[in-house]
Coordinates of C-alpha atoms in Angstrom, one line a residue:
M173 CA -38.7 -53.6 64.5
E174 CA -40.7 -51.0 66.4
K175 CA -39.7 -47.5 65.6
S176 CA -38.6 -45.1 68.2
I177 CA -40.5 -41.8 68.5
R178 CA -38.6 -39.0 66.7
R179 CA -39.0 -35.3 67.5
E180 CA -37.0 -32.8 65.5
K181 CA -34.1 -35.1 64.8
E182 CA -34.3 -36.4 68.3
Y183 CA -35.1 -40.1 69.2
Q184 CA -37.0 -41.0 72.3
C185 CA -37.1 -44.3 74.2
P186 CA -40.8 -45.0 74.4
I187 CA -40.3 -46.7 77.8
C188 CA -38.1 -44.4 79.9
K189 CA -38.9 -41.3 77.8
L190 CA -35.2 -40.2 77.5
H191 CA -34.1 -38.4 74.3
Y192 CA -31.1 -39.2 72.2
K193 CA -29.4 -37.4 69.3
E194 CA -28.6 -40.7 67.5
R195 CA -31.1 -43.4 66.7
V196 CA -28.8 -46.2 67.8
W197 CA -28.8 -45.1 71.4
A198 CA -32.5 -44.7 71.5
T199 CA -32.9 -48.3 70.1
K200 CA -30.4 -49.7 72.6
C201 CA -32.2 -47.9 75.4
K202 CA -35.6 -49.4 74.4
A203 CA -34.1 -52.9 74.1
W204 CA -32.5 -52.6 77.6
C205 CA -35.6 -51.1 79.2
S206 CA -37.8 -53.8 77.7
K207 CA -35.6 -56.6 78.8
H208 CA -34.5 -55.4 82.3
E209 CA -37.1 -52.7 83.2
S210 CA -34.2 -50.5 84.3
C211 CA -31.7 -48.0 83.0
N212 CA -28.2 -48.7 81.8
L213 CA -25.9 -45.8 82.8
A214 CA -23.5 -46.6 79.9
I215 CA -26.5 -45.9 77.6
T216 CA -28.3 -43.1 79.4
R217 CA -25.2 -41.0 79.7
H218 CA -25.6 -40.4 76.0
S219 CA -29.1 -38.9 76.5
L220 CA -29.8 -35.3 75.9
E221 CA -31.1 -35.0 79.5
A222 CA -27.8 -36.3 80.9
K223 CA -25.8 -33.9 78.7
N224 CA -28.0 -31.0 79.8
D225 CA -27.5 -31.8 83.4
N226 CA -23.7 -31.9 82.9
I227 CA -23.8 -28.6 81.2
E228 CA -25.8 -27.1 84.0
K229 CA -23.6 -28.6 86.7
T230 CA -20.6 -27.3 84.8
A231 CA -22.1 -23.8 84.6
I232 CA -22.9 -23.9 88.3
Q233 CA -19.4 -25.0 89.1
Q234 CA -18.0 -22.3 86.9
R235 CA -20.3 -19.7 88.5
D236 CA -19.3 -20.9 92.0
T237 CA -15.7 -20.8 91.1
L238 CA -16.0 -17.3 89.7
S239 CA -18.0 -16.2 92.7
H240 CA -15.4 -17.6 95.1
T241 CA -12.6 -15.9 93.2
E242 CA -14.5 -12.6 93.3
T243 CA -15.2 -13.0 97.0
R244 CA -11.6 -13.8 97.7
D245 CA -10.4 -10.8 95.7
S246 CA -12.9 -8.6 97.4
K247 CA -11.9 -9.9 100.8
H248 CA -8.2 -9.4 99.9
E249 CA -8.8 -5.9 98.7
K250 CA -10.8 -5.1 101.9
Q251 CA -8.0 -6.5 104.0
S252 CA -5.4 -4.5 102.2
S253 CA -7.6 -1.3 102.6
Q254 CA -8.0 -2.1 106.3
R255 CA -4.3 -2.6 106.8
L256 CA -3.5 0.7 105.1
L257 CA -6.1 2.5 107.2
T258 CA -4.8 0.8 110.4
F259 CA -1.2 1.9 109.5
L260 CA -2.3 5.5 108.8
F261 CA -4.4 5.5 112.0
Y262 CA -1.5 4.5 114.3
L263 CA 0.9 6.7 112.3
L264 CA -1.4 9.6 112.9
I265 CA -1.5 8.8 116.6
G266 CA 2.3 8.6 116.8
I267 CA 2.9 11.9 114.9
T268 CA 0.3 13.7 116.9
A269 CA 2.0 12.5 120.2
S270 CA 5.5 13.5 119.0
I271 CA 4.5 17.0 117.9
G272 CA 2.5 17.4 121.1
L273 CA 5.6 16.5 123.1
F274 CA 7.7 19.0 121.1
L275 CA 5.2 21.8 121.8
L276 CA 5.3 20.9 125.5
Y277 CA 9.1 21.1 125.4
D278 CA 9.0 24.4 123.6
F279 CA 6.4 25.7 126.1
F280 CA 8.7 24.9 129.1
L281 CA 11.8 26.2 127.3
T282 CA 10.2 29.6 126.6
R283 CA 9.3 29.9 130.2
T284 CA 12.9 30.8 130.9
S285 CA 14.7 31.0 127.5
S286 CA 14.2 30.2 123.8
I287 CA 15.6 28.0 121.1
T288 CA 17.7 30.9 119.8
T289 CA 19.2 31.5 123.2
L290 CA 19.9 27.9 123.7
I291 CA 21.7 27.7 120.4
L292 CA 23.7 30.9 120.9
N293 CA 24.7 29.9 124.4
T294 CA 26.0 26.5 123.3
V295 CA 27.3 27.3 119.8
N296 CA 30.9 27.4 121.2
D297 CA 30.4 23.9 122.6
P298 CA 29.3 21.9 119.5
F299 CA 29.3 18.6 121.3
Y300 CA 26.8 19.8 123.8
L301 CA 24.6 21.5 121.2
W302 CA 24.5 18.5 118.9
F303 CA 24.1 15.9 121.6
Y304 CA 21.3 17.9 123.2
S305 CA 19.5 18.5 119.9
L306 CA 19.9 14.9 118.7
S307 CA 18.9 13.3 122.0
T308 CA 15.8 15.6 122.2
F309 CA 14.8 14.6 118.6
V310 CA 15.3 10.9 119.3
A311 CA 13.2 11.2 122.5
I312 CA 10.4 12.9 120.6
I313 CA 10.3 10.2 117.9
L314 CA 10.5 7.4 120.5
F315 CA 7.7 8.9 122.5
G316 CA 5.4 9.0 119.5
I317 CA 6.2 5.3 118.7
D318 CA 5.7 4.3 122.3
V319 CA 2.3 6.0 122.4
A320 CA 1.2 4.4 119.2
V321 CA 2.3 0.9 120.2
S322 CA 0.8 1.3 123.7
I323 CA -2.6 2.3 122.3
Y324 CA -2.5 -0.7 119.9
L325 CA -1.8 -3.0 122.8
F326 CA -4.5 -1.3 124.8
R327 CA -7.0 -1.9 122.1
S328 CA -5.8 -5.5 121.6
L329 CA -5.5 -6.9 125.1
H330 CA -8.1 -7.4 127.8
V331 CA -8.0 -5.0 130.8
A332 CA -6.4 -7.7 132.9
H333 CA -3.3 -7.5 130.8
L334 CA -3.0 -3.7 131.1
K335 CA -1.3 -4.1 134.5
E336 CA 1.7 -5.6 132.7
Q337 CA 2.0 -2.3 130.7
G338 CA 2.2 -0.2 133.9
G339 CA 6.0 -0.3 134.1
N340 CA 6.3 0.5 130.5
T341 CA 4.0 3.5 130.8
V342 CA 5.9 4.9 133.8
G343 CA 9.1 4.6 131.8
V344 CA 7.7 6.4 128.9
I345 CA 6.4 9.3 131.1
I346 CA 9.7 9.6 133.0
G347 CA 11.7 9.5 129.7
A348 CA 9.6 12.2 128.1
F349 CA 9.8 14.3 131.3
A350 CA 13.5 14.0 131.7
A351 CA 14.3 14.7 128.0
S352 CA 12.8 18.1 128.0
C353 CA 14.3 21.5 128.8
P354 CA 16.4 22.2 131.9
V355 CA 13.2 23.5 133.7
C356 CA 11.5 20.1 133.5
S357 CA 14.7 18.3 134.3
G358 CA 15.3 20.5 137.2
L359 CA 11.8 19.9 138.5
L360 CA 12.4 16.1 138.2
L361 CA 15.6 16.5 140.2
S362 CA 13.9 18.5 142.9
L363 CA 11.3 15.8 143.2
I364 CA 14.0 13.2 144.0
G365 CA 15.8 15.5 146.4
I366 CA 18.6 17.0 144.3
S367 CA 18.6 20.7 145.0
G368 CA 21.7 21.7 143.1
G369 CA 19.9 21.5 139.7
L370 CA 21.8 20.6 136.5
S371 CA 25.0 22.2 137.9
V372 CA 25.6 19.1 140.0
F373 CA 26.3 17.1 136.8
P374 CA 29.7 17.3 135.2
F375 CA 28.1 17.3 131.7
K376 CA 25.5 19.9 132.5
G377 CA 22.5 17.6 132.3
L378 CA 23.5 15.6 129.2
E379 CA 23.4 12.6 131.6
L380 CA 19.7 13.2 132.0
K381 CA 19.2 13.4 128.2
T382 CA 20.9 10.0 127.8
L383 CA 18.8 8.4 130.6
S384 CA 15.7 9.9 129.0
V385 CA 16.4 8.2 125.7
L386 CA 16.9 4.9 127.6
F387 CA 13.7 5.3 129.5
L388 CA 11.9 5.7 126.2
A389 CA 13.8 3.0 124.3
V390 CA 13.6 0.2 126.9
P391 CA 9.8 0.3 127.3
L392 CA 9.5 0.3 123.5
F393 CA 11.6 -2.9 123.3
F394 CA 9.2 -4.6 125.8
L395 CA 6.1 -3.3 124.1
L396 CA 7.3 -4.6 120.7
R397 CA 8.3 -7.9 122.2
R398 CA 4.8 -8.2 123.8
L399 CA 3.2 -7.2 120.5
K400 CA 5.2 -9.9 118.7
S401 CA 4.2 -12.6 121.2
H402 CA 0.6 -11.9 120.4
N403 CA 1.0 -11.7 116.7
C404 CA -1.1 -14.8 116.0
E405 CA -4.6 -15.8 115.2
D406 CA -6.2 -18.9 116.8
T407 CA -3.7 -19.5 119.6
C408 CA -4.0 -16.0 121.3
S409 CA -7.2 -15.9 123.4
H410 CA -6.4 -12.4 124.7
L411 CA -5.9 -10.7 121.3
E412 CA -8.8 -8.6 120.1
N413 CA -9.2 -6.8 116.9
A414 CA -7.1 -3.6 117.1
A415 CA -7.4 -2.8 113.4
F416 CA -9.1 0.3 112.1
Q417 CA -12.8 0.0 112.4
T418 CA -15.7 2.0 111.0
K419 CA -16.4 3.4 114.5
D420 CA -12.8 4.8 114.5
R421 CA -13.6 7.3 111.7
V422 CA -14.7 10.0 114.1
L423 CA -11.5 9.5 116.1
F424 CA -9.4 9.5 113.0
G425 CA -10.9 12.8 111.8
S426 CA -10.5 14.4 115.3
L427 CA -6.9 13.4 115.4
F428 CA -6.3 14.9 112.0
V429 CA -7.9 18.2 113.0
F430 CA -5.9 18.1 116.3
L431 CA -2.7 17.5 114.3
L432 CA -3.4 20.5 112.1
A433 CA -3.9 22.6 115.2
E434 CA -0.6 21.4 116.5
I435 CA 1.2 22.3 113.3
L436 CA -0.3 25.8 113.3
L437 CA 0.7 26.3 117.0
G438 CA 4.2 25.0 116.3
Y439 CA 4.4 27.4 113.3
S440 CA 3.5 30.4 115.5
F441 CA 6.1 29.2 118.1
L442 CA 9.0 28.7 115.6
R443 CA 8.4 31.9 113.6
A444 CA 9.1 33.9 116.7
E445 CA 12.6 32.5 116.9
P446 CA 15.2 35.0 115.4
I447 CA 17.6 32.2 114.6
L448 CA 14.9 30.7 112.3
A449 CA 13.9 34.0 110.8
D450 CA 15.4 33.2 107.4
L451 CA 12.9 30.4 107.1
F452 CA 9.8 32.5 107.8
Y453 CA 11.0 35.9 106.6
P454 CA 13.5 35.2 103.8
I455 CA 15.8 38.1 102.8
P456 CA 14.9 39.4 99.4
K457 CA 17.6 38.8 96.7
A458 CA 18.0 42.6 96.3
T459 CA 19.4 42.8 99.8
T460 CA 22.5 40.9 98.8
S461 CA 23.8 44.1 97.0
A462 CA 23.2 46.9 99.4
T463 CA 22.4 50.3 97.9
A464 CA 24.7 53.2 99.0
P465 CA 22.0 55.2 100.8
N466 CA 20.8 52.2 102.8
A467 CA 24.4 51.2 103.7
Q468 CA 25.1 54.7 104.9
L469 CA 21.8 54.7 106.9
S470 CA 22.8 51.5 108.5
Q471 CA 26.2 52.8 109.6
Q472 CA 24.6 56.0 110.9
V473 CA 22.0 54.2 113.0
Q474 CA 24.6 51.8 114.3
Q475 CA 26.7 54.6 115.6
E476 CA 23.7 56.2 117.3
V477 CA 22.7 52.9 118.9
L478 CA 26.2 51.9 119.8
P479 CA 28.3 55.1 120.2
T480 CA 32.0 54.5 120.2
S481 CA 32.4 56.6 123.4
G482 CA 29.7 54.6 125.1
F483 CA 26.8 55.8 127.2
Q484 CA 27.2 57.6 130.6
T485 CA 24.4 56.8 133.0
P486 CA 23.3 58.8 136.1
I487 CA 23.9 55.6 138.2
V488 CA 26.7 55.3 140.7
L489 CA 27.8 51.9 141.9
G490 CA 29.3 53.0 145.1
K491 CA 30.4 50.1 147.2
V492 CA 27.8 47.5 146.1
I493 CA 30.4 45.4 144.1
P494 CA 33.0 45.2 146.9
E495 CA 30.3 44.3 149.3
M496 CA 29.3 41.4 147.2
V497 CA 32.9 40.3 147.1
A498 CA 33.0 40.6 150.9
N499 CA 30.0 38.4 151.2
G500 CA 31.4 35.7 148.9
I501 CA 28.7 36.4 146.3
I502 CA 31.6 37.2 143.9
D503 CA 34.8 35.2 144.2
V504 CA 37.5 37.3 142.7
Q505 CA 39.9 34.3 142.6
K506 CA 37.4 32.3 140.6
L507 CA 37.0 35.3 138.2
Q508 CA 40.7 35.6 137.7
D509 CA 41.2 31.8 137.1
L510 CA 38.3 31.7 134.6
Y511 CA 39.4 34.7 132.6
K512 CA 43.1 34.3 132.8
E513 CA 43.3 32.6 129.4
R514 CA 41.0 35.2 127.9
G515 CA 43.3 38.1 128.7
G516 CA 42.6 38.5 132.4
I517 CA 40.4 41.1 134.1
P518 CA 41.2 44.7 133.0
Q519 CA 42.4 47.0 135.8
E520 CA 39.4 49.3 135.5
E521 CA 37.1 46.3 136.3
M522 CA 39.4 45.1 139.1
D523 CA 38.9 48.5 140.7
L524 CA 35.2 48.0 140.6
L525 CA 35.6 44.7 142.4
T526 CA 37.9 46.1 145.1
K527 CA 37.1 49.8 145.5
Q528 CA 34.1 52.0 146.0
S529 CA 33.2 53.8 142.8
D530 CA 31.6 57.3 143.0
K531 CA 31.8 58.0 139.3
P532 CA 28.7 57.8 137.0
L533 CA 28.6 54.3 135.4
V534 CA 29.7 54.3 131.7
I535 CA 29.0 51.3 129.4
T536 CA 30.9 50.7 126.2
S537 CA 31.3 47.9 123.8
K538 CA 34.5 47.0 125.6
N539 CA 33.2 46.8 129.2
Q540 CA 29.6 45.7 128.5
F541 CA 30.6 42.0 129.3
W542 CA 32.1 42.9 132.6
L543 CA 29.2 45.0 133.7
V544 CA 26.7 42.3 133.0
T545 CA 28.9 39.9 134.9
F546 CA 29.1 42.2 138.0
L547 CA 25.5 43.4 137.9
W548 CA 24.1 39.9 137.5
P549 CA 24.8 38.6 141.1
L550 CA 23.6 42.0 142.4
G551 CA 20.1 41.6 140.9
L552 CA 20.1 38.0 142.0
A553 CA 21.2 38.5 145.6
N554 CA 19.6 41.8 146.6
K555 CA 16.9 41.2 149.1
M556 CA 13.4 42.5 148.3
I557 CA 10.0 41.5 149.6
I558 CA 8.6 41.4 146.0
N559 CA 11.1 38.7 145.2
N560 CA 8.9 36.3 147.2
Q561 CA 6.5 36.6 144.2
S562 CA 9.2 36.2 141.6
P563 CA 8.8 33.2 139.2
L564 CA 12.3 32.2 140.4
A565 CA 11.0 31.6 144.0
G566 CA 10.1 27.9 144.0
K567 CA 11.3 24.4 143.4
D568 CA 13.0 25.4 140.2
L569 CA 15.2 28.1 141.9
F570 CA 18.5 26.3 141.3
N571 CA 17.8 25.5 137.6
F572 CA 17.5 28.8 135.9
A573 CA 20.3 30.3 133.8
S574 CA 20.6 33.2 136.3
T575 CA 20.9 30.9 139.3
G576 CA 22.5 27.7 138.1
G577 CA 24.7 29.7 135.7
W578 CA 26.2 31.8 138.4
N579 CA 29.1 29.7 139.6
L580 CA 31.6 32.5 140.3
G581 CA 30.7 32.9 144.0
Q582 CA 31.8 30.7 146.9
A583 CA 28.6 28.7 146.7
K584 CA 28.3 26.0 144.0
N585 CA 25.0 27.4 142.7
G586 CA 23.8 31.0 142.5
G587 CA 20.4 30.0 143.8
S588 CA 21.9 30.0 147.2
Y589 CA 22.2 33.8 147.0
F590 CA 18.8 34.6 145.7
N591 CA 17.1 37.3 147.7
Q592 CA 19.5 36.8 150.7
Y593 CA 21.4 40.1 151.1
S594 CA 20.3 43.7 151.8
I595 CA 22.8 45.3 149.5
I596 CA 20.6 48.1 148.2
P597 CA 18.3 49.5 150.9
L598 CA 14.8 50.0 149.6
T599 CA 11.5 51.0 151.0
T600 CA 8.2 49.1 150.4
E601 CA 7.0 51.8 148.0
Q602 CA 10.4 51.7 146.1
E603 CA 10.1 47.9 145.8
E604 CA 6.6 48.2 144.3
H605 CA 7.9 50.8 141.9
I606 CA 10.8 48.5 140.9
R607 CA 8.3 45.7 140.2
T608 CA 6.2 48.0 138.0
L609 CA 9.2 49.1 136.0
A610 CA 10.6 45.5 135.8
E611 CA 7.4 44.0 134.5
N612 CA 7.3 46.6 131.6
I613 CA 10.9 46.0 130.5
Y614 CA 11.9 43.0 128.3
R615 CA 15.0 41.7 126.6
P616 CA 15.3 39.9 123.2
C617 CA 16.6 36.6 124.5
C618 CA 13.3 35.4 125.7
N619 CA 9.6 36.4 126.3
N620 CA 10.0 37.1 130.0
S621 CA 9.9 40.5 131.7
T622 CA 12.9 41.7 133.8
F623 CA 10.9 40.8 137.0
F624 CA 11.4 37.2 135.8
Q625 CA 15.2 37.4 136.1
D626 CA 15.8 34.0 134.6
C627 CA 19.1 34.8 132.9
N628 CA 22.2 37.0 133.5
H629 CA 20.8 39.9 131.5
G630 CA 17.5 39.8 133.4
S631 CA 19.3 39.9 136.7
A632 CA 21.6 42.7 135.6
A633 CA 18.8 44.8 134.2
L634 CA 16.9 44.3 137.5
A635 CA 20.0 45.5 139.4
L636 CA 20.1 48.7 137.2
I637 CA 16.4 49.3 138.0
E638 CA 17.0 48.8 141.8
L639 CA 20.0 51.2 141.7
G640 CA 18.1 53.8 139.7
V641 CA 15.1 53.8 142.0
A642 CA 17.2 53.8 145.1
Q643 CA 19.2 56.8 143.8
G644 CA 16.1 58.7 142.9
L645 CA 16.2 58.6 139.1
S646 CA 13.1 59.3 137.1
D647 CA 11.3 56.6 135.2
Q648 CA 12.5 58.1 131.9
E649 CA 16.1 58.0 133.1
I650 CA 15.8 54.4 134.2
Y651 CA 14.1 53.3 130.9
K652 CA 16.8 55.1 129.0
T653 CA 19.6 53.6 131.0
V654 CA 18.3 50.0 130.6
L655 CA 17.7 50.6 126.9
H656 CA 21.4 51.6 126.4
F657 CA 22.6 48.6 128.4
N658 CA 20.4 46.3 126.4
S659 CA 21.7 47.8 123.2
F660 CA 25.3 46.9 124.1
W661 CA 24.3 43.5 125.4
F662 CA 22.2 42.7 122.3
P663 CA 23.8 44.9 119.6
Q664 CA 22.3 43.1 116.6
N665 CA 18.7 43.3 117.9
Y666 CA 18.9 47.0 118.8
T667 CA 20.7 48.1 115.7
E668 CA 17.9 46.6 113.7
M669 CA 15.4 48.3 116.0
G670 CA 17.1 51.6 115.4
L671 CA 16.9 51.0 111.6
Y672 CA 13.2 50.0 112.0
F673 CA 12.3 53.2 113.7
K674 CA 14.3 55.3 111.3
A675 CA 13.3 53.6 108.0
V676 CA 9.7 52.6 108.9
K677 CA 8.6 55.0 111.6
H678 CA 10.8 57.9 110.5
T679 CA 12.1 58.5 114.0
D680 CA 15.7 59.0 115.1
W681 CA 17.0 56.6 117.7
N682 CA 17.6 59.3 120.2
D683 CA 13.9 60.4 119.9
V684 CA 12.5 56.9 120.3
D685 CA 10.5 56.5 123.6
P686 CA 12.7 54.1 125.6
E687 CA 9.7 52.7 127.4
L688 CA 8.2 51.8 124.1
A689 CA 11.4 50.3 122.8
L690 CA 11.7 48.1 125.9
S691 CA 8.1 46.9 125.8
K692 CA 7.0 43.4 125.0
D693 CA 6.0 44.5 121.5
Y694 CA 9.6 45.4 120.6
S695 CA 12.1 43.9 123.1
S696 CA 10.7 40.4 123.8
I697 CA 12.0 37.8 121.4
S698 CA 8.7 37.3 119.8
G699 CA 7.8 41.0 119.6
W700 CA 11.2 41.8 118.2
S701 CA 11.0 39.1 115.6
Q702 CA 7.6 40.0 114.3
N703 CA 7.7 43.8 114.7
V704 CA 11.3 44.7 114.0
D705 CA 13.2 41.9 112.3
A706 CA 10.5 40.9 109.8
P707 CA 9.9 44.4 108.4
I708 CA 13.6 45.2 108.2
R709 CA 14.2 42.1 106.1
Q710 CA 11.8 43.4 103.5
I711 CA 13.8 46.5 102.8
P712 CA 16.6 45.9 100.3
G713 CA 20.2 46.5 101.6
L714 CA 19.1 47.7 105.0
L715 CA 19.7 44.6 107.2
P716 CA 23.0 45.2 109.0
A717 CA 25.8 42.7 109.2
Q718 CA 25.6 40.3 112.1
N719 CA 27.0 42.1 115.2
G720 CA 26.9 39.4 117.8
G721 CA 24.5 38.8 120.7
G722 CA 24.5 38.4 124.4
S723 CA 25.4 35.2 126.1
C724 CA 23.4 34.0 129.1
G725 CA 26.5 32.5 130.7
T726 CA 29.8 33.5 132.3

């Protein structure tokens, strides 16, 4: 028998040249090849070449499998990362939109009032306060969601489909507009022909707040439904990739920077609110146990700012109050009906309504409320050419606290009386002088000057200035008179101011320049918060007990 060729314990078929580990397979392979001149797969599968091919194929398969697994894991990780970035991207858009709307609301609110004033004026009506606050918060959140979903759809759908979003967009805009402060709501009412402002509504505008939430919620429902209808892959020919892309990095960074700017701006707005002062200027623990010297100083200053005997002014009312009654600006019967359950109108104040008064006007803690009530319509109704440039003169006339809030005349809204009656005769020069004084005098319920008589205190202070100028008082006398009236109308604010000048500036209250005290730096709500309230809170035991504040309503 012919021997097979052997190579390092391997046996080779001399005909087909295949190698085998065992001699028997090499011999069989030679016999088959000699007889049939072909290969037998049952034999050749035992060759080393066949085994090496299987090993290589197996390695390739394993490598392919591993590569596929790694690719799949990498793709899954990339998809997860993209989903996270997409979520953060649209979350950032929503938060930025919501905070932006809040800042817009606050801007419009501070045109005529403040958060502090809003809360103080509604604290006795908890339903109104909480409903107003909750509906505003819900509207702000819904607006942010609406904007984020709308942008997602905008990036997803072709331009042809944007027409279908038009109604939703209009609803979102109207909802955001109507949910804001009374100024914005009032403007919306004027645009649709309702001139009575919020006073025409039995719930003082809460109806608009409810509608605003609906205007924001309904579009969101349709937006989400449309989004769900396009939540597919191959069957939606109009759906484009709205996920976060590399090109969106610049936009993402810009939005983040813009959000930080909004937060800083919001911080500056909120820190000016006295009612939030504890959050930004916390009272040191030491103030909880007042020291005897500081307690005595506080009582001393309070007596100087709010003397028990009151303050006698050089101003004489004359017949201006009875004249307003005669013209229907003040309805005595409405006054009596309103205050009947509160103890009625004192006789001294009834005399002011019905008789001419030639005595110098005196303000005390007991009659301060009545005086602001009687002077309020006087400042509102007295006719002056300069009132044509007043911020009240416009479409929002019937919606300010000073106009819409005065419902104690024969007209339904005090806006009907604005700048209509020549009660206090004034020359052109006197009017310009009044404007100069009024623009320099502020009150700690808002950031507006007295010339912007957007609330009862603003109108009443303007009336005092008009009376003072008409009766020939000096500027110093007028400033001093308004300062004393403001002190009784806002006792907490001016008691702290007296303490500030005494403890920080080492100046007695009676020596404080009244023009300085009434300036924007000290008597506007933001100036008072930063320059008076904040420093006082840092002095242990000096902050006086809460002494109430003025209400901007009847």
